[in-house]
Amino acid sequence: MSDRPVVTRIAPSPTGSMHIGTARTALFNWLYAKHTGGKFLLRIEDTDRERSTEAAVQVIFDGLAWLGLTPDEEPVFQFARAERHVLAAQELLAKGNAYRCYMTIEETSAEREIARAEGRAIRSPWRDSGANFNDRPHVIRFKSPQEGETVVRDKVKGDVTFQNKDLDDLILLRTDGTPTYNLAVIVDDHEMGITHVIRGDDHLNNAARQTQIYEALGWEVPVWAHLPMINGPDGKKLSKRHGAQAVSEFDDMGYLPEAMRNYLARLGWGHGNDEIFSDDQAASWFELEDVVGAPARLDWDKLNHLNNHYIRQAEIGRLADLVTAIHKSRDHALHDGDQDILLRTIPLVRDGAKTMLELTDATVFALKRRPLELPEKIKGMLSEETRARLGRLRQALEAQAAWEVSDLEAALRSFAESEGVGMGKFGPALRGVLSGGSPAPDLAGALVSLGKSESLGRLDDALSQAA
Ligand code: GLU
């Protein structure tokens, strides 16, 4: 291998969604580029013109931006480079490493059947004919070696040996002159200076064919690293029934991008027993040799654990903005002052949140508008005796100057003592009145979230309603 500066890439085909397998591939390419001080590039493989809509391409840009995996250069669009691909095919023709094949569709399928029955690769009768009838429809095929073997030296899978007799003569240019995937990939990777091709192991067979074409063109073969698939928790191919498979779905379910990065890094790679690490740590540790060859399994418990960790670490203002966006997406009208309520509430409730959706749910009580609608169950707690007690508590709270959790905990305790009762005698009713029955932190936390005047106001409303 030469000592060219490392250049990695992802080369997604726009399909309308970005699979987490693609996200993990992007992450590994990004980590390896960072690890080596190299570059991470993006190529959009948009040769399927029907699927490659602007919106489908945007999904890839959005997915990478959300994950924080920014390519180091402007994206390359494969379709626009067709002329370059054609030139490479012509070069192979000129060198005798490719040929014009005039087999018709019927002849090709007949040969396919025979080849299958004989357990060999498809062969074209035109391979050594040197034929060149300008006016007859034909494809350009690669003249792949028929003897010997091709070894894919893979950083993850080790040396994988393919018998050349098993590899058919790949089509490089179709009848309409358009390049095929394998040709386009090679030309683009070569001209983009890609040194390391790190991608899903569904491309391992392609790597053998691509190796042959690189060699025929006299181009340096990149370092291969084929990553194992990500399966569902049951070890089967990840699908809808496992809960989510697209990057945007993980976003919608309330996972933070840094949690996804940390989680995806552990899918197929690891550094000892380290569960939680920063991007910089991952980049400094990341070696392709440490990627495991066996398929990884999505594990929701681990992802939730990491997400909870990053929710607990995140800046409150950022969480408040994310929570606000989720409330809006649920058509909850927000008001002036709600941002302050969120800034006070989030630190009190985030420890229990596994996702941003759960965190949002935990703030619902604080954003309610007075007067709250109290469920019957809570109304039922407001007996004559309890109302009188809450009235006295209201006075005690009004006299309370310091409105912090510890002060309020002390105030509630001393109120209970002065009443000669346990907290159980009024706590649940107070909680119900403050929260309207929605999940809320403990009493002192709920009071802090709401602030003094909102807390007293909710008490007043309940006491006047409940008669
Ligand atoms: N466009 C291919 C895909 O989406 C990737 C090709 C490659 O990485 O070489 O599977």
Short mmCIF file of C-alpha atoms and ligand atoms in Angstrom, two decimals:
data_model
loop_
_atom_site.label_atom_id
_atom_site.label_comp_id
_atom_site.label_asym_id
_atom_site.label_seq_id
_atom_site.Cartn_x
_atom_site.Cartn_y
_atom_site.Cartn_z
CA MET A 1 0.00 0.00 0.00
CA SER A 2 1.25 3.46 -0.83
CA ASP A 3 1.42 6.25 1.70
CA ARG A 4 -1.20 8.40 0.02
CA PRO A 5 -3.10 10.57 2.52
CA VAL A 6 -6.21 8.70 3.64
CA VAL A 7 -9.42 9.58 1.82
CA THR A 8 -12.62 7.73 2.71
CA ARG A 9 -16.13 8.16 1.43
CA ILE A 10 -19.66 7.00 1.61
CA ALA A 11 -21.46 6.47 -1.63
CA PRO A 12 -25.16 6.14 -0.86
CA SER A 13 -27.78 5.69 -3.53
CA PRO A 14 -30.71 7.99 -2.81
CA THR A 15 -33.62 5.74 -1.91
CA GLY A 16 -35.78 8.21 0.00
CA SER A 17 -34.55 7.18 3.42
CA MET A 18 -31.20 6.75 5.11
CA HIS A 19 -30.77 3.35 6.71
CA ILE A 20 -28.86 3.19 9.97
CA GLY A 21 -26.49 0.78 8.24
CA THR A 22 -25.56 3.67 5.95
CA ALA A 23 -25.24 5.93 8.97
CA ARG A 24 -22.90 3.44 10.64
CA THR A 25 -20.87 3.14 7.41
CA ALA A 26 -20.64 6.93 7.28
CA LEU A 27 -19.56 7.03 10.93
CA PHE A 28 -16.80 4.45 10.45
CA ASN A 29 -15.50 6.28 7.37
CA TRP A 30 -15.62 9.56 9.28
CA LEU A 31 -13.87 8.08 12.31
CA TYR A 32 -11.18 6.50 10.22
CA ALA A 33 -10.56 9.74 8.33
CA LYS A 34 -10.29 11.58 11.64
CA HIS A 35 -8.08 8.88 13.09
CA THR A 36 -5.61 9.25 10.25
CA GLY A 37 -5.93 12.99 9.72
CA GLY A 38 -7.42 12.26 6.31
CA LYS A 39 -10.59 13.31 4.53
CA PHE A 40 -14.14 11.98 4.51
CA LEU A 41 -16.04 12.51 1.25
CA LEU A 42 -19.58 11.99 0.02
CA ARG A 43 -20.61 10.69 -3.37
CA ILE A 44 -24.26 10.50 -4.30
CA GLU A 45 -24.81 7.45 -6.52
CA ASP A 46 -27.71 8.92 -8.39
CA THR A 47 -27.62 6.85 -11.55
CA ASP A 48 -31.11 5.46 -10.94
CA ARG A 49 -32.83 8.53 -12.31
CA GLU A 50 -36.28 7.57 -11.12
CA ARG A 51 -35.37 7.17 -7.49
CA SER A 52 -32.79 9.95 -7.35
CA THR A 53 -35.13 12.84 -6.79
CA GLU A 54 -34.00 16.05 -5.18
CA ALA A 55 -35.97 15.10 -2.08
CA ALA A 56 -34.28 11.70 -1.87
CA VAL A 57 -30.84 13.33 -2.14
CA GLN A 58 -31.84 15.84 0.52
CA VAL A 59 -32.65 12.97 2.89
CA ILE A 60 -28.99 11.96 2.75
CA PHE A 61 -27.74 15.50 3.34
CA ASP A 62 -30.16 15.89 6.24
CA GLY A 63 -29.25 12.53 7.75
CA LEU A 64 -25.53 13.29 7.68
CA ALA A 65 -26.07 16.81 9.01
CA TRP A 66 -28.22 15.51 11.85
CA LEU A 67 -25.61 12.90 12.73
CA GLY A 68 -22.92 15.58 12.64
CA LEU A 69 -20.91 13.71 10.01
CA THR A 70 -19.99 16.53 7.70
CA PRO A 71 -18.04 15.59 4.57
CA ASP A 72 -14.80 17.48 4.04
CA GLU A 73 -15.64 18.50 0.48
CA GLU A 74 -18.65 19.24 -1.67
CA PRO A 75 -20.54 16.08 -2.66
CA VAL A 76 -19.76 14.36 -5.95
CA PHE A 77 -22.74 13.32 -8.07
CA GLN A 78 -22.14 10.12 -9.97
CA PHE A 79 -24.63 10.62 -12.78
CA ALA A 80 -22.87 13.80 -13.88
CA ARG A 81 -19.64 11.86 -14.33
CA ALA A 82 -20.91 9.37 -16.93
CA GLU A 83 -18.45 10.64 -19.55
CA ARG A 84 -15.54 9.76 -17.30
CA HIS A 85 -16.90 6.26 -16.84
CA VAL A 86 -17.27 5.82 -20.60
CA LEU A 87 -13.67 6.94 -21.11
CA ALA A 88 -12.46 4.27 -18.72
CA ALA A 89 -14.46 1.62 -20.60
CA GLN A 90 -12.90 2.78 -23.85
CA GLU A 91 -9.48 2.58 -22.28
CA LEU A 92 -10.18 -1.02 -21.27
CA LEU A 93 -11.35 -1.78 -24.80
CA ALA A 94 -8.22 -0.23 -26.25
CA LYS A 95 -6.04 -2.27 -23.90
CA GLY A 96 -7.83 -5.50 -24.77
CA ASN A 97 -9.33 -5.83 -21.30
CA ALA A 98 -12.86 -5.36 -22.53
CA TYR A 99 -14.86 -6.37 -25.57
CA ARG A 100 -18.05 -5.64 -27.44
CA CYS A 101 -20.60 -8.32 -26.77
CA TYR A 102 -23.43 -8.69 -29.26
CA MET A 103 -25.44 -11.34 -27.44
CA THR A 104 -29.13 -10.62 -27.60
CA ILE A 105 -31.28 -10.66 -24.48
CA GLU A 106 -32.56 -14.13 -25.48
CA GLU A 107 -29.06 -15.46 -26.07
CA THR A 108 -27.90 -14.08 -22.77
CA SER A 109 -30.71 -15.70 -20.82
CA ALA A 110 -30.19 -19.01 -22.63
CA GLU A 111 -26.47 -18.87 -21.75
CA ARG A 112 -27.38 -17.97 -18.17
CA GLU A 113 -29.50 -21.13 -17.89
CA ILE A 114 -26.83 -23.37 -19.33
CA ALA A 115 -24.13 -21.78 -17.16
CA ARG A 116 -26.28 -22.28 -14.08
CA ALA A 117 -26.92 -25.92 -14.99
CA GLU A 118 -23.20 -26.48 -15.54
CA GLY A 119 -22.31 -24.58 -12.39
CA ARG A 120 -20.08 -22.06 -14.13
CA ALA A 121 -20.02 -18.36 -14.88
CA ILE A 122 -21.66 -16.89 -17.99
CA ARG A 123 -19.35 -16.67 -21.00
CA SER A 124 -19.86 -14.65 -24.13
CA PRO A 125 -18.91 -16.06 -27.55
CA TRP A 126 -17.72 -12.55 -28.43
CA ARG A 127 -15.03 -12.50 -25.77
CA ASP A 128 -12.13 -13.21 -28.08
CA SER A 129 -13.73 -12.29 -31.39
CA GLY A 130 -12.44 -8.74 -31.63
CA ALA A 131 -15.75 -7.95 -33.38
CA ASN A 132 -16.69 -4.34 -33.93
CA PHE A 133 -19.93 -3.80 -35.84
CA ASN A 134 -20.66 -0.18 -35.26
CA ASP A 135 -24.32 -0.40 -36.13
CA ARG A 136 -25.29 -3.39 -34.01
CA PRO A 137 -26.54 -3.02 -30.45
CA HIS A 138 -24.06 -4.34 -27.95
CA VAL A 139 -22.77 -4.02 -24.42
CA ILE A 140 -19.15 -3.60 -23.37
CA ARG A 141 -17.99 -6.39 -21.11
CA PHE A 142 -14.91 -6.62 -18.97
CA LYS A 143 -12.65 -9.47 -20.06
CA SER A 144 -12.07 -10.94 -16.65
CA PRO A 145 -9.28 -13.43 -16.10
CA GLN A 146 -10.57 -17.00 -16.29
CA GLU A 147 -7.79 -18.70 -14.47
CA GLY A 148 -6.22 -18.23 -11.11
CA GLU A 149 -7.78 -16.39 -8.23
CA THR A 150 -8.50 -12.90 -7.03
CA VAL A 151 -7.83 -12.12 -3.41
CA VAL A 152 -9.67 -9.33 -1.70
CA ARG A 153 -7.40 -8.26 1.13
CA ASP A 154 -10.02 -7.03 3.52
CA LYS A 155 -9.21 -5.30 6.79
CA VAL A 156 -12.30 -6.75 8.44
CA LYS A 157 -12.84 -10.08 6.73
CA GLY A 158 -9.20 -10.96 6.18
CA ASP A 159 -8.10 -12.35 2.81
CA VAL A 160 -11.13 -13.49 0.83
CA THR A 161 -10.25 -15.60 -2.19
CA PHE A 162 -12.41 -15.78 -5.31
CA GLN A 163 -11.79 -18.28 -8.11
CA ASN A 164 -11.63 -16.29 -11.33
CA LYS A 165 -13.48 -18.99 -13.25
CA ASP A 166 -16.51 -18.23 -11.08
CA LEU A 167 -16.64 -14.57 -12.02
CA ASP A 168 -18.45 -13.69 -15.23
CA ASP A 169 -17.49 -10.94 -17.63
CA LEU A 170 -19.10 -7.98 -16.06
CA ILE A 171 -21.00 -5.50 -18.21
CA LEU A 172 -19.27 -2.11 -18.09
CA LEU A 173 -21.45 -0.17 -20.53
CA ARG A 174 -25.04 -1.11 -21.26
CA THR A 175 -26.55 -1.21 -24.76
CA ASP A 176 -27.60 2.42 -24.40
CA GLY A 177 -24.02 3.33 -23.50
CA THR A 178 -24.69 4.03 -19.83
CA PRO A 179 -22.11 2.83 -17.31
CA THR A 180 -22.91 0.12 -14.77
CA TYR A 181 -22.46 0.43 -11.02
CA ASN A 182 -19.16 -1.46 -10.79
CA LEU A 183 -17.50 0.63 -13.48
CA ALA A 184 -18.79 3.95 -12.13
CA VAL A 185 -17.67 3.13 -8.58
CA ILE A 186 -14.13 2.32 -9.65
CA VAL A 187 -13.68 5.38 -11.82
CA ASP A 188 -15.17 7.68 -9.21
CA ASP A 189 -13.22 6.21 -6.31
CA HIS A 190 -10.01 6.42 -8.31
CA GLU A 191 -10.56 9.99 -9.44
CA MET A 192 -11.70 11.11 -5.98
CA GLY A 193 -8.44 9.71 -4.61
CA ILE A 194 -10.23 7.24 -2.33
CA THR A 195 -7.64 5.17 -0.49
CA HIS A 196 -9.97 3.15 1.75
CA VAL A 197 -13.31 1.71 0.71
CA ILE A 198 -15.23 1.05 3.91
CA ARG A 199 -18.77 -0.18 3.17
CA GLY A 200 -21.32 -2.88 3.86
CA ASP A 201 -20.28 -6.48 3.32
CA ASP A 202 -23.06 -6.91 0.77
CA HIS A 203 -20.42 -5.42 -1.56
CA LEU A 204 -17.72 -7.99 -0.84
CA ASN A 205 -18.33 -9.85 -4.12
CA ASN A 206 -18.16 -6.58 -5.99
CA ALA A 207 -14.77 -5.97 -4.41
CA ALA A 208 -13.39 -9.02 -6.24
CA ARG A 209 -14.62 -7.77 -9.61
CA GLN A 210 -13.55 -4.25 -8.84
CA THR A 211 -10.09 -5.47 -7.88
CA GLN A 212 -9.73 -7.08 -11.31
CA ILE A 213 -10.80 -3.91 -13.09
CA TYR A 214 -8.48 -1.72 -11.00
CA GLU A 215 -5.65 -4.03 -11.95
CA ALA A 216 -6.58 -3.99 -15.62
CA LEU A 217 -6.58 -0.20 -15.58
CA GLY A 218 -3.26 -0.16 -13.76
CA TRP A 219 -4.77 1.78 -10.89
CA GLU A 220 -3.92 1.26 -7.24
CA VAL A 221 -6.47 -0.98 -5.54
CA PRO A 222 -7.91 0.74 -2.45
CA VAL A 223 -7.78 -0.82 0.98
CA TRP A 224 -11.01 -2.74 1.49
CA ALA A 225 -12.95 -2.93 4.72
CA HIS A 226 -16.34 -4.60 4.48
CA LEU A 227 -18.55 -4.03 7.50
CA PRO A 228 -20.98 -6.59 8.86
CA MET A 229 -24.69 -5.92 8.61
CA ILE A 230 -26.76 -4.51 11.44
CA ASN A 231 -29.49 -6.97 12.34
CA GLY A 232 -32.54 -6.59 14.52
CA PRO A 233 -32.47 -7.63 18.20
CA ASP A 234 -33.58 -11.14 17.15
CA GLY A 235 -30.56 -11.52 14.86
CA LYS A 236 -32.70 -11.29 11.73
CA LYS A 237 -32.42 -8.64 9.04
CA LEU A 238 -33.37 -5.26 10.49
CA SER A 239 -36.86 -4.33 9.38
CA LYS A 240 -39.87 -2.23 10.27
CA ARG A 241 -41.07 -4.68 12.85
CA HIS A 242 -37.94 -4.02 14.91
CA GLY A 243 -39.15 -0.48 15.55
CA ALA A 244 -36.97 1.66 13.33
CA GLN A 245 -34.40 1.42 10.59
CA ALA A 246 -34.06 4.90 9.09
CA VAL A 247 -31.97 7.67 10.64
CA SER A 248 -34.95 10.03 10.57
CA GLU A 249 -36.99 7.54 12.60
CA PHE A 250 -34.40 7.56 15.37
CA ASP A 251 -34.55 11.36 15.32
CA ASP A 252 -38.35 11.25 15.48
CA MET A 253 -38.20 8.79 18.38
CA GLY A 254 -36.13 11.27 20.36
CA TYR A 255 -32.59 9.97 20.15
CA LEU A 256 -29.80 12.53 20.26
CA PRO A 257 -27.23 12.45 17.46
CA GLU A 258 -24.32 12.11 19.88
CA ALA A 259 -26.02 9.09 21.45
CA MET A 260 -26.52 7.61 17.99
CA ARG A 261 -22.86 8.17 17.14
CA ASN A 262 -21.71 6.54 20.35
CA TYR A 263 -24.17 3.69 19.88
CA LEU A 264 -23.43 3.08 16.20
CA ALA A 265 -19.69 3.15 16.90
CA ARG A 266 -20.23 0.16 19.18
CA LEU A 267 -22.11 -1.76 16.51
CA GLY A 268 -19.33 -3.82 15.08
CA TRP A 269 -16.45 -1.98 16.69
CA GLY A 270 -15.36 -1.40 20.24
CA HIS A 271 -12.55 -0.29 22.47
CA GLY A 272 -12.28 -2.79 25.29
CA ASN A 273 -15.28 -2.48 27.55
CA ASP A 274 -15.73 1.23 27.03
CA GLU A 275 -19.45 1.92 26.66
CA ILE A 276 -19.50 5.69 26.68
CA PHE A 277 -16.94 7.75 24.84
CA SER A 278 -16.59 11.02 23.01
CA ASP A 279 -16.12 11.45 19.27
CA ASP A 280 -12.51 12.40 19.85
CA GLN A 281 -11.86 9.28 21.88
CA ALA A 282 -13.51 7.10 19.26
CA ALA A 283 -11.49 8.76 16.51
CA SER A 284 -8.24 8.33 18.38
CA TRP A 285 -8.93 4.64 19.05
CA PHE A 286 -10.53 3.67 15.73
CA GLU A 287 -8.66 0.98 13.81
CA LEU A 288 -10.23 -0.97 10.96
CA GLU A 289 -8.59 -4.13 12.28
CA ASP A 290 -10.76 -3.89 15.38
CA VAL A 291 -14.02 -4.06 13.44
CA VAL A 292 -15.63 -7.44 14.04
CA GLY A 293 -16.70 -9.54 11.09
CA ALA A 294 -19.92 -10.95 12.53
CA PRO A 295 -23.24 -9.11 12.17
CA ALA A 296 -24.12 -6.68 14.92
CA ARG A 297 -27.53 -6.58 16.64
CA LEU A 298 -29.56 -3.54 17.43
CA ASP A 299 -30.05 -3.38 21.20
CA TRP A 300 -32.68 -0.91 22.32
CA ASP A 301 -31.72 -1.12 26.00
CA LYS A 302 -28.15 -0.08 25.24
CA LEU A 303 -29.28 2.71 22.95
CA ASN A 304 -31.72 3.97 25.58
CA HIS A 305 -29.05 3.83 28.24
CA LEU A 306 -26.68 5.91 26.10
CA ASN A 307 -29.39 8.33 25.11
CA ASN A 308 -30.30 8.88 28.76
CA HIS A 309 -26.63 9.52 29.48
CA TYR A 310 -26.40 12.17 26.75
CA ILE A 311 -29.71 13.75 27.75
CA ARG A 312 -28.27 14.15 31.26
CA GLN A 313 -25.12 15.71 29.82
CA ALA A 314 -26.69 18.04 27.29
CA GLU A 315 -26.96 21.79 27.67
CA ILE A 316 -30.35 22.72 29.08
CA GLY A 317 -30.99 25.42 26.48
CA ARG A 318 -30.50 22.93 23.67
CA LEU A 319 -32.82 20.41 25.32
CA ALA A 320 -35.41 23.15 25.83
CA ASP A 321 -35.31 23.99 22.12
CA LEU A 322 -35.71 20.34 21.16
CA VAL A 323 -38.56 19.87 23.64
CA THR A 324 -40.23 23.02 22.30
CA ALA A 325 -40.03 21.66 18.76
CA ILE A 326 -41.62 18.38 19.86
CA HIS A 327 -44.43 20.20 21.68
CA LYS A 328 -45.06 22.23 18.53
CA SER A 329 -45.10 19.10 16.38
CA ARG A 330 -47.82 17.83 18.73
CA ASP A 331 -49.80 21.04 18.17
CA HIS A 332 -49.30 22.25 21.72
CA ALA A 333 -49.58 26.01 21.61
CA LEU A 334 -46.66 27.54 23.49
CA HIS A 335 -46.66 30.91 25.20
CA ASP A 336 -44.23 33.58 26.27
CA GLY A 337 -42.50 32.40 29.38
CA ASP A 338 -42.70 28.72 28.46
CA GLN A 339 -39.02 28.73 27.60
CA ASP A 340 -38.24 29.78 31.19
CA ILE A 341 -40.52 27.09 32.54
CA LEU A 342 -38.72 24.51 30.42
CA LEU A 343 -35.33 25.76 31.54
CA ARG A 344 -36.41 25.26 35.15
CA THR A 345 -38.22 21.97 34.59
CA ILE A 346 -35.81 20.03 32.41
CA PRO A 347 -33.02 19.74 34.99
CA LEU A 348 -35.57 18.31 37.42
CA VAL A 349 -36.98 15.64 35.13
CA ARG A 350 -34.28 14.67 32.68
CA ASP A 351 -32.63 11.97 34.78
CA GLY A 352 -35.52 9.63 34.09
CA ALA A 353 -35.83 10.34 30.37
CA LYS A 354 -34.63 7.73 27.90
CA THR A 355 -35.66 9.76 24.89
CA MET A 356 -36.52 13.33 24.02
CA LEU A 357 -40.13 12.22 23.69
CA GLU A 358 -40.11 11.05 27.29
CA LEU A 359 -38.43 14.27 28.34
CA THR A 360 -41.13 16.21 26.51
CA ASP A 361 -43.86 14.17 28.21
CA ALA A 362 -42.28 15.00 31.55
CA THR A 363 -42.67 18.74 30.89
CA VAL A 364 -46.34 18.65 29.90
CA PHE A 365 -47.57 19.36 33.45
CA ALA A 366 -45.53 22.54 33.69
CA LEU A 367 -46.85 24.06 30.46
CA LYS A 368 -50.52 23.62 31.23
CA ARG A 369 -52.71 26.73 31.34
CA ARG A 370 -54.72 27.77 34.37
CA PRO A 371 -57.23 26.80 35.42
CA LEU A 372 -56.18 23.17 35.06
CA GLU A 373 -58.78 20.57 34.38
CA LEU A 374 -58.54 18.18 37.28
CA PRO A 375 -59.36 14.53 36.69
CA GLU A 376 -62.10 13.11 38.93
CA LYS A 377 -59.53 11.09 40.80
CA ILE A 378 -57.78 14.24 41.95
CA LYS A 379 -61.00 16.06 42.69
CA GLY A 380 -61.88 13.10 44.86
CA MET A 381 -58.78 13.72 46.96
CA LEU A 382 -59.93 17.22 47.85
CA SER A 383 -62.00 16.46 50.90
CA GLU A 384 -63.07 19.27 53.21
CA GLU A 385 -60.16 18.44 55.50
CA THR A 386 -57.58 18.32 52.72
CA ARG A 387 -58.78 21.57 51.19
CA ALA A 388 -58.46 23.30 54.54
CA ARG A 389 -54.97 21.89 54.91
CA LEU A 390 -53.96 22.94 51.40
CA GLY A 391 -55.29 26.40 52.23
CA ARG A 392 -52.93 26.59 55.17
CA LEU A 393 -50.12 25.22 53.06
CA ARG A 394 -50.81 27.92 50.50
CA GLN A 395 -50.21 30.53 53.18
CA ALA A 396 -47.02 28.88 54.27
CA LEU A 397 -45.81 28.75 50.69
CA GLU A 398 -46.73 32.35 50.08
CA ALA A 399 -44.55 33.33 53.00
CA GLN A 400 -41.71 31.23 51.57
CA ALA A 401 -39.05 33.51 50.14
CA ALA A 402 -36.43 31.07 48.81
CA TRP A 403 -37.92 29.00 46.00
CA GLU A 404 -35.34 26.27 45.54
CA VAL A 405 -35.79 22.53 45.83
CA SER A 406 -33.98 22.22 49.15
CA ASP A 407 -35.81 25.18 50.75
CA LEU A 408 -39.15 23.88 49.58
CA GLU A 409 -38.44 20.36 50.78
CA ALA A 410 -37.68 21.80 54.21
CA ALA A 411 -40.79 23.99 54.10
CA LEU A 412 -43.02 21.03 53.21
CA ARG A 413 -41.52 18.95 56.00
CA SER A 414 -42.00 21.61 58.60
CA PHE A 415 -45.54 22.22 57.38
CA ALA A 416 -46.32 18.52 57.82
CA GLU A 417 -44.86 18.67 61.32
CA SER A 418 -46.85 21.73 62.25
CA GLU A 419 -49.98 19.94 61.06
CA GLY A 420 -48.99 16.84 62.98
CA VAL A 421 -49.47 14.64 59.89
CA GLY A 422 -47.31 12.72 57.46
CA MET A 423 -46.73 14.01 53.93
CA GLY A 424 -49.06 11.30 52.70
CA LYS A 425 -51.99 13.27 54.10
CA PHE A 426 -51.65 16.11 51.61
CA GLY A 427 -48.79 15.24 49.23
CA PRO A 428 -50.80 13.35 46.62
CA ALA A 429 -53.50 16.01 46.53
CA LEU A 430 -50.94 18.80 46.21
CA ARG A 431 -49.21 16.93 43.45
CA GLY A 432 -52.50 16.42 41.64
CA VAL A 433 -53.42 20.06 41.94
CA LEU A 434 -50.03 21.20 40.65
CA SER A 435 -49.81 18.69 37.81
CA GLY A 436 -53.40 18.14 36.80
CA GLY A 437 -52.66 14.44 36.85
CA SER A 438 -49.73 14.47 34.41
CA PRO A 439 -46.36 13.01 35.36
CA ALA A 440 -44.40 15.50 37.44
CA PRO A 441 -41.26 15.53 39.56
CA ASP A 442 -41.56 15.29 43.33
CA LEU A 443 -43.38 18.06 45.14
CA ALA A 444 -40.54 20.48 45.68
CA GLY A 445 -39.42 19.92 42.09
CA ALA A 446 -42.91 20.60 40.76
CA LEU A 447 -43.09 23.81 42.76
CA VAL A 448 -39.74 24.97 41.39
CA SER A 449 -40.70 24.10 37.84
CA LEU A 450 -43.89 26.11 38.03
CA GLY A 451 -42.44 29.02 39.95
CA LYS A 452 -44.08 30.63 42.93
CA SER A 453 -46.94 32.53 41.40
CA GLU A 454 -48.05 29.73 39.06
CA SER A 455 -47.89 27.25 41.95
CA LEU A 456 -49.99 29.44 44.20
CA GLY A 457 -52.36 30.17 41.33
CA ARG A 458 -52.94 26.47 40.64
CA LEU A 459 -53.62 25.93 44.33
CA ASP A 460 -56.10 28.80 44.36
CA ASP A 461 -57.90 27.49 41.30
CA ALA A 462 -58.24 24.04 42.76
CA LEU A 463 -59.41 25.26 46.15
CA SER A 464 -62.06 27.50 44.65
CA GLN A 465 -63.23 24.85 42.13
CA ALA A 466 -63.40 21.93 44.43
CA ALA A 467 -66.16 23.09 46.73
N1 GLU B 1 -24.18 2.91 -3.77
C1 GLU B 1 -23.88 1.72 -3.04
C2 GLU B 1 -24.94 1.46 -2.02
O1 GLU B 1 -25.70 2.37 -1.68
C3 GLU B 1 -22.57 1.81 -2.30
C4 GLU B 1 -21.43 1.57 -3.16
C5 GLU B 1 -20.11 1.54 -2.44
O2 GLU B 1 -20.01 1.94 -1.26
O3 GLU B 1 -19.15 1.14 -3.10
O4 GLU B 1 -25.03 0.36 -1.54
#
